[in-house]
Amino acid sequence: NAPLMVAAKALSVETVDSKVLDLARGDIVWHSVRDLITDVPGKAMQGINIVEFAGEDAVAQQALVDALTAQLETCLAQQQGGIIGYQVCNDLTGIEAIYAVRKKAVGLLGNAKGRRKPVPFTEDTAVPPEKLADYIMEFRALLDAHGLTYGMFGHVDCGVLHVRPALDLCDPQEEVTLRKISDQVVALTAKYGGLMWGEHGRGFRSEYGPAYFGDLFVELRRI
């Protein structure tokens, strides 16, 4: 649904997946949002998109909200796009509480039980928003093939996805797995016309610079 959200002219569109939501439900942070993020009876919530509208003209912003909710009602009536429901929040306290869940995603994943812990080596990819859905499905299949757990969250409006697969880096074999996945994600991101370092630009991922930029990389080093 990224194209739909981007076309709605929102200030920002954030997303969190079911893994992050399930961890949030077991955390104290959920008490502040349980009335704002409610389940649809009989349907599993596989993630949420947080679509924010803001501006100095309240009437114009409300018109944008109304236009999007009308589209969502159509999707619900026709059972399109995997949308199972939506809620509108207008008060600042509620908005900040919802964003608190999104901001706590890294901490929630880091507190998961077991020796495997989230590792930020594939957590900054970016692809065009209109390709994000297909990209995510292939990304999931890639990680599932390695039998890993992970959570996904990020900025839908600019196609940035944060993914931290859980690995035990005290296990030499899982170090090998990290390298293999890293190479695979670089190739996958390139397939969708994106790049590995979409926002933070840190880590050993920079070693992929020469392959990504080609001859331009020599000039970048010169600069």
PDB file of C-alpha atoms in Angstrom, residues 3-188:
ATOM      1  CA  PRO A   3       1.941   4.004  -3.438  1.00  0.00           C
ATOM      2  CA  LEU A   4      -1.520   4.694  -1.997  1.00  0.00           C
ATOM      3  CA  MET A   5      -0.029   6.270   1.130  1.00  0.00           C
ATOM      4  CA  VAL A   6       2.516   8.353  -0.796  1.00  0.00           C
ATOM      5  CA  ALA A   7      -0.176   9.602  -3.194  1.00  0.00           C
ATOM      6  CA  ALA A   8      -2.222  10.760  -0.199  1.00  0.00           C
ATOM      7  CA  LYS A   9       0.241  13.677   0.225  1.00  0.00           C
ATOM      8  CA  ALA A  10       0.961  12.792   3.847  1.00  0.00           C
ATOM      9  CA  LEU A  11       3.743  14.447   5.821  1.00  0.00           C
ATOM     10  CA  SER A  12       5.208  11.010   6.579  1.00  0.00           C
ATOM     11  CA  VAL A  13       4.366   7.320   6.386  1.00  0.00           C
ATOM     12  CA  GLU A  14       5.943   4.915   8.878  1.00  0.00           C
ATOM     13  CA  THR A  15       5.480   1.171   9.171  1.00  0.00           C
ATOM     14  CA  VAL A  16       6.037  -1.586  11.731  1.00  0.00           C
ATOM     15  CA  ASP A  17       5.488  -5.298  11.159  1.00  0.00           C
ATOM     16  CA  SER A  18       3.756  -7.988  13.180  1.00  0.00           C
ATOM     17  CA  LYS A  19       6.987  -8.998  14.978  1.00  0.00           C
ATOM     18  CA  VAL A  20       7.431  -5.519  16.442  1.00  0.00           C
ATOM     19  CA  LEU A  21       3.725  -5.277  17.274  1.00  0.00           C
ATOM     20  CA  ASP A  22       3.750  -8.625  19.093  1.00  0.00           C
ATOM     21  CA  LEU A  23       6.774  -7.558  21.158  1.00  0.00           C
ATOM     22  CA  ALA A  24       5.101  -4.227  21.917  1.00  0.00           C
ATOM     23  CA  ARG A  25       2.015  -6.025  23.224  1.00  0.00           C
ATOM     24  CA  GLY A  26       4.184  -7.604  25.918  1.00  0.00           C
ATOM     25  CA  ASP A  27       5.837  -4.310  26.845  1.00  0.00           C
ATOM     26  CA  ILE A  28       4.664  -1.503  29.120  1.00  0.00           C
ATOM     27  CA  VAL A  29       4.494   0.798  26.076  1.00  0.00           C
ATOM     28  CA  TRP A  30       1.332  -1.003  24.937  1.00  0.00           C
ATOM     29  CA  HIS A  31      -0.715   0.406  27.820  1.00  0.00           C
ATOM     30  CA  SER A  32      -0.530   3.836  26.222  1.00  0.00           C
ATOM     31  CA  VAL A  33      -1.762   2.709  22.783  1.00  0.00           C
ATOM     32  CA  ARG A  34      -4.064  -0.253  23.332  1.00  0.00           C
ATOM     33  CA  ASP A  35      -7.112   1.979  22.717  1.00  0.00           C
ATOM     34  CA  LEU A  36      -5.466   3.595  19.684  1.00  0.00           C
ATOM     35  CA  ILE A  37      -4.250   0.413  17.933  1.00  0.00           C
ATOM     36  CA  THR A  38      -7.060  -2.099  18.253  1.00  0.00           C
ATOM     37  CA  ASP A  39      -7.387  -5.525  16.665  1.00  0.00           C
ATOM     38  CA  VAL A  40     -10.074  -6.338  14.129  1.00  0.00           C
ATOM     39  CA  PRO A  41     -12.068  -9.341  15.430  1.00  0.00           C
ATOM     40  CA  GLY A  42     -11.209 -12.541  13.598  1.00  0.00           C
ATOM     41  CA  LYS A  43      -8.325 -11.025  11.629  1.00  0.00           C
ATOM     42  CA  ALA A  44      -4.582 -11.045  12.331  1.00  0.00           C
ATOM     43  CA  MET A  45      -2.856  -7.681  12.298  1.00  0.00           C
ATOM     44  CA  GLN A  46       0.269  -8.230  10.180  1.00  0.00           C
ATOM     45  CA  GLY A  47       1.563  -4.703  10.662  1.00  0.00           C
ATOM     46  CA  ILE A  48       0.497  -1.084  10.695  1.00  0.00           C
ATOM     47  CA  ASN A  49       1.166   1.982   8.583  1.00  0.00           C
ATOM     48  CA  ILE A  50       1.307   5.264  10.488  1.00  0.00           C
ATOM     49  CA  VAL A  51       0.211   8.048   8.129  1.00  0.00           C
ATOM     50  CA  GLU A  52       0.721  11.562   9.462  1.00  0.00           C
ATOM     51  CA  PHE A  53      -0.842  14.749   8.119  1.00  0.00           C
ATOM     52  CA  ALA A  54       0.223  18.149   9.416  1.00  0.00           C
ATOM     53  CA  GLY A  55       0.165  21.727   8.199  1.00  0.00           C
ATOM     54  CA  GLU A  56      -0.921  25.264   9.006  1.00  0.00           C
ATOM     55  CA  ASP A  57      -4.265  24.963   7.169  1.00  0.00           C
ATOM     56  CA  ALA A  58      -6.443  22.642   9.268  1.00  0.00           C
ATOM     57  CA  VAL A  59      -9.233  22.555   6.670  1.00  0.00           C
ATOM     58  CA  ALA A  60      -6.854  21.510   3.883  1.00  0.00           C
ATOM     59  CA  GLN A  61      -5.281  18.824   6.064  1.00  0.00           C
ATOM     60  CA  GLN A  62      -8.683  17.448   7.047  1.00  0.00           C
ATOM     61  CA  ALA A  63      -9.602  17.229   3.359  1.00  0.00           C
ATOM     62  CA  LEU A  64      -6.509  15.073   2.770  1.00  0.00           C
ATOM     63  CA  VAL A  65      -7.421  12.831   5.707  1.00  0.00           C
ATOM     64  CA  ASP A  66     -10.999  12.507   4.432  1.00  0.00           C
ATOM     65  CA  ALA A  67      -9.770  11.612   0.941  1.00  0.00           C
ATOM     66  CA  LEU A  68      -7.525   8.851   2.294  1.00  0.00           C
ATOM     67  CA  THR A  69     -10.151   7.404   4.627  1.00  0.00           C
ATOM     68  CA  ALA A  70     -12.610   7.334   1.719  1.00  0.00           C
ATOM     69  CA  GLN A  71     -10.093   5.287  -0.281  1.00  0.00           C
ATOM     70  CA  LEU A  72      -9.562   2.988   2.677  1.00  0.00           C
ATOM     71  CA  GLU A  73     -13.322   2.463   3.004  1.00  0.00           C
ATOM     72  CA  THR A  74     -13.410   1.448  -0.659  1.00  0.00           C
ATOM     73  CA  CYS A  75     -10.519  -0.984  -0.086  1.00  0.00           C
ATOM     74  CA  LEU A  76     -12.295  -2.469   2.908  1.00  0.00           C
ATOM     75  CA  ALA A  77     -15.569  -2.864   1.012  1.00  0.00           C
ATOM     76  CA  GLN A  78     -13.813  -4.565  -1.896  1.00  0.00           C
ATOM     77  CA  GLN A  79     -11.325  -6.447   0.332  1.00  0.00           C
ATOM     78  CA  GLN A  80      -8.362  -4.977  -1.545  1.00  0.00           C
ATOM     79  CA  GLY A  81      -4.757  -4.451  -0.551  1.00  0.00           C
ATOM     80  CA  GLY A  82      -4.824  -6.573   2.581  1.00  0.00           C
ATOM     81  CA  ILE A  83      -6.279  -3.656   4.558  1.00  0.00           C
ATOM     82  CA  ILE A  84      -8.319  -4.873   7.529  1.00  0.00           C
ATOM     83  CA  GLY A  85      -9.069  -1.561   9.231  1.00  0.00           C
ATOM     84  CA  TYR A  86      -7.908   1.926  10.140  1.00  0.00           C
ATOM     85  CA  GLN A  87      -8.211   4.434  12.960  1.00  0.00           C
ATOM     86  CA  VAL A  88      -7.857   8.213  13.040  1.00  0.00           C
ATOM     87  CA  CYS A  89      -6.087   9.984  15.893  1.00  0.00           C
ATOM     88  CA  ASN A  90      -6.242  13.775  16.184  1.00  0.00           C
ATOM     89  CA  ASP A  91      -4.867  14.565  19.631  1.00  0.00           C
ATOM     90  CA  LEU A  92      -1.160  15.191  20.220  1.00  0.00           C
ATOM     91  CA  THR A  93      -0.929  12.871  23.237  1.00  0.00           C
ATOM     92  CA  GLY A  94      -2.238   9.930  21.230  1.00  0.00           C
ATOM     93  CA  ILE A  95      -0.033  10.743  18.233  1.00  0.00           C
ATOM     94  CA  GLU A  96       3.078  10.836  20.418  1.00  0.00           C
ATOM     95  CA  ALA A  97       2.094   7.538  22.062  1.00  0.00           C
ATOM     96  CA  ILE A  98       1.752   5.823  18.665  1.00  0.00           C
ATOM     97  CA  TYR A  99       5.126   7.149  17.533  1.00  0.00           C
ATOM     98  CA  ALA A 100       6.643   5.937  20.808  1.00  0.00           C
ATOM     99  CA  VAL A 101       5.848   2.354  19.756  1.00  0.00           C
ATOM    100  CA  ARG A 102       7.550   2.920  16.397  1.00  0.00           C
ATOM    101  CA  LYS A 103      10.598   4.539  18.026  1.00  0.00           C
ATOM    102  CA  LYS A 104      10.909   1.688  20.501  1.00  0.00           C
ATOM    103  CA  ALA A 105      11.161  -0.944  17.750  1.00  0.00           C
ATOM    104  CA  VAL A 106      14.949  -1.366  18.072  1.00  0.00           C
ATOM    105  CA  GLY A 107      14.745  -1.756  21.846  1.00  0.00           C
ATOM    106  CA  LEU A 108      11.865  -4.229  21.640  1.00  0.00           C
ATOM    107  CA  LEU A 109      13.759  -6.418  19.173  1.00  0.00           C
ATOM    108  CA  GLY A 110      16.936  -6.185  21.248  1.00  0.00           C
ATOM    109  CA  ASN A 111      15.128  -7.484  24.324  1.00  0.00           C
ATOM    110  CA  ALA A 112      14.034 -10.677  22.600  1.00  0.00           C
ATOM    111  CA  LYS A 113      14.998 -13.848  24.498  1.00  0.00           C
ATOM    112  CA  GLY A 114      17.808 -16.162  23.457  1.00  0.00           C
ATOM    113  CA  ARG A 115      21.451 -15.915  22.373  1.00  0.00           C
ATOM    114  CA  ARG A 116      20.566 -14.525  18.981  1.00  0.00           C
ATOM    115  CA  LYS A 117      20.293 -10.736  19.023  1.00  0.00           C
ATOM    116  CA  PRO A 118      19.364  -8.273  16.262  1.00  0.00           C
ATOM    117  CA  VAL A 119      22.406  -7.161  14.250  1.00  0.00           C
ATOM    118  CA  PRO A 120      22.244  -3.876  12.274  1.00  0.00           C
ATOM    119  CA  PHE A 121      23.991  -4.931   9.076  1.00  0.00           C
ATOM    120  CA  THR A 122      21.035  -4.844   6.645  1.00  0.00           C
ATOM    121  CA  GLU A 123      18.997  -2.208   8.420  1.00  0.00           C
ATOM    122  CA  ASP A 124      19.299   0.767   6.149  1.00  0.00           C
ATOM    123  CA  THR A 125      18.249  -0.251   2.659  1.00  0.00           C
ATOM    124  CA  ALA A 126      16.196   2.024   0.423  1.00  0.00           C
ATOM    125  CA  VAL A 127      14.223   1.272  -2.740  1.00  0.00           C
ATOM    126  CA  PRO A 128      11.632   3.325  -4.665  1.00  0.00           C
ATOM    127  CA  PRO A 129       8.394   3.270  -2.590  1.00  0.00           C
ATOM    128  CA  GLU A 130       6.380   1.801  -5.467  1.00  0.00           C
ATOM    129  CA  LYS A 131       8.688  -1.252  -5.409  1.00  0.00           C
ATOM    130  CA  LEU A 132       8.740  -1.611  -1.633  1.00  0.00           C
ATOM    131  CA  ALA A 133       6.054  -4.315  -1.323  1.00  0.00           C
ATOM    132  CA  ASP A 134       7.716  -6.717  -3.790  1.00  0.00           C
ATOM    133  CA  TYR A 135      11.100  -5.954  -2.268  1.00  0.00           C
ATOM    134  CA  ILE A 136       9.868  -6.763   1.241  1.00  0.00           C
ATOM    135  CA  MET A 137       8.398 -10.085   0.105  1.00  0.00           C
ATOM    136  CA  GLU A 138      11.715 -11.148  -1.429  1.00  0.00           C
ATOM    137  CA  PHE A 139      13.620  -9.847   1.599  1.00  0.00           C
ATOM    138  CA  ARG A 140      11.406 -11.933   3.896  1.00  0.00           C
ATOM    139  CA  ALA A 141      11.860 -15.032   1.738  1.00  0.00           C
ATOM    140  CA  LEU A 142      15.638 -14.542   1.836  1.00  0.00           C
ATOM    141  CA  LEU A 143      15.755 -14.315   5.644  1.00  0.00           C
ATOM    142  CA  ASP A 144      13.213 -17.117   6.096  1.00  0.00           C
ATOM    143  CA  ALA A 145      15.425 -19.377   3.963  1.00  0.00           C
ATOM    144  CA  HIS A 146      18.153 -18.925   6.581  1.00  0.00           C
ATOM    145  CA  GLY A 147      15.696 -19.705   9.400  1.00  0.00           C
ATOM    146  CA  LEU A 148      16.184 -16.326  11.069  1.00  0.00           C
ATOM    147  CA  THR A 149      13.852 -14.193  13.151  1.00  0.00           C
ATOM    148  CA  TYR A 150      13.670 -10.480  12.430  1.00  0.00           C
ATOM    149  CA  GLY A 151      11.491  -7.408  12.640  1.00  0.00           C
ATOM    150  CA  MET A 152      10.857  -4.818   9.947  1.00  0.00           C
ATOM    151  CA  PHE A 153      10.060  -1.154  10.361  1.00  0.00           C
ATOM    152  CA  GLY A 154      10.865   1.996   8.480  1.00  0.00           C
ATOM    153  CA  HIS A 155       9.870   5.001   6.412  1.00  0.00           C
ATOM    154  CA  VAL A 156       7.449   3.943   3.688  1.00  0.00           C
ATOM    155  CA  ASP A 157       7.285   7.389   2.109  1.00  0.00           C
ATOM    156  CA  CYS A 158      10.963   7.230   1.082  1.00  0.00           C
ATOM    157  CA  GLY A 159      11.297   3.447   0.767  1.00  0.00           C
ATOM    158  CA  VAL A 160      13.728   3.049   3.692  1.00  0.00           C
ATOM    159  CA  LEU A 161      13.484  -0.266   5.515  1.00  0.00           C
ATOM    160  CA  HIS A 162      15.166  -1.114   8.810  1.00  0.00           C
ATOM    161  CA  VAL A 163      15.731  -4.860   9.258  1.00  0.00           C
ATOM    162  CA  ARG A 164      17.880  -6.450  11.956  1.00  0.00           C
ATOM    163  CA  PRO A 165      18.105 -10.254  11.629  1.00  0.00           C
ATOM    164  CA  ALA A 166      18.844 -12.004  14.929  1.00  0.00           C
ATOM    165  CA  LEU A 167      22.227 -13.756  14.972  1.00  0.00           C
ATOM    166  CA  ASP A 168      24.560 -15.227  17.587  1.00  0.00           C
ATOM    167  CA  LEU A 169      27.905 -13.678  16.622  1.00  0.00           C
ATOM    168  CA  CYS A 170      29.714 -15.845  19.189  1.00  0.00           C
ATOM    169  CA  ASP A 171      29.026 -18.702  16.752  1.00  0.00           C
ATOM    170  CA  PRO A 172      31.601 -18.665  13.890  1.00  0.00           C
ATOM    171  CA  GLN A 173      29.097 -20.220  11.511  1.00  0.00           C
ATOM    172  CA  GLU A 174      26.663 -17.376  12.080  1.00  0.00           C
ATOM    173  CA  GLU A 175      29.418 -14.928  11.178  1.00  0.00           C
ATOM    174  CA  VAL A 176      29.557 -16.726   7.839  1.00  0.00           C
ATOM    175  CA  THR A 177      25.772 -16.432   7.586  1.00  0.00           C
ATOM    176  CA  LEU A 178      26.002 -12.687   8.211  1.00  0.00           C
ATOM    177  CA  ARG A 179      28.390 -12.259   5.297  1.00  0.00           C
ATOM    178  CA  LYS A 180      26.265 -14.405   3.003  1.00  0.00           C
ATOM    179  CA  ILE A 181      23.070 -12.511   3.834  1.00  0.00           C
ATOM    180  CA  SER A 182      24.817  -9.175   3.452  1.00  0.00           C
ATOM    181  CA  ASP A 183      25.916 -10.053  -0.088  1.00  0.00           C
ATOM    182  CA  GLN A 184      22.431 -11.334  -0.927  1.00  0.00           C
ATOM    183  CA  VAL A 185      20.722  -8.190   0.365  1.00  0.00           C
ATOM    184  CA  VAL A 186      23.091  -5.971  -1.614  1.00  0.00           C
ATOM    185  CA  ALA A 187      22.159  -7.877  -4.773  1.00  0.00           C
ATOM    186  CA  LEU A 188      18.453  -7.767  -3.928  1.00  0.00           C
TER     187      LEU A 188
END
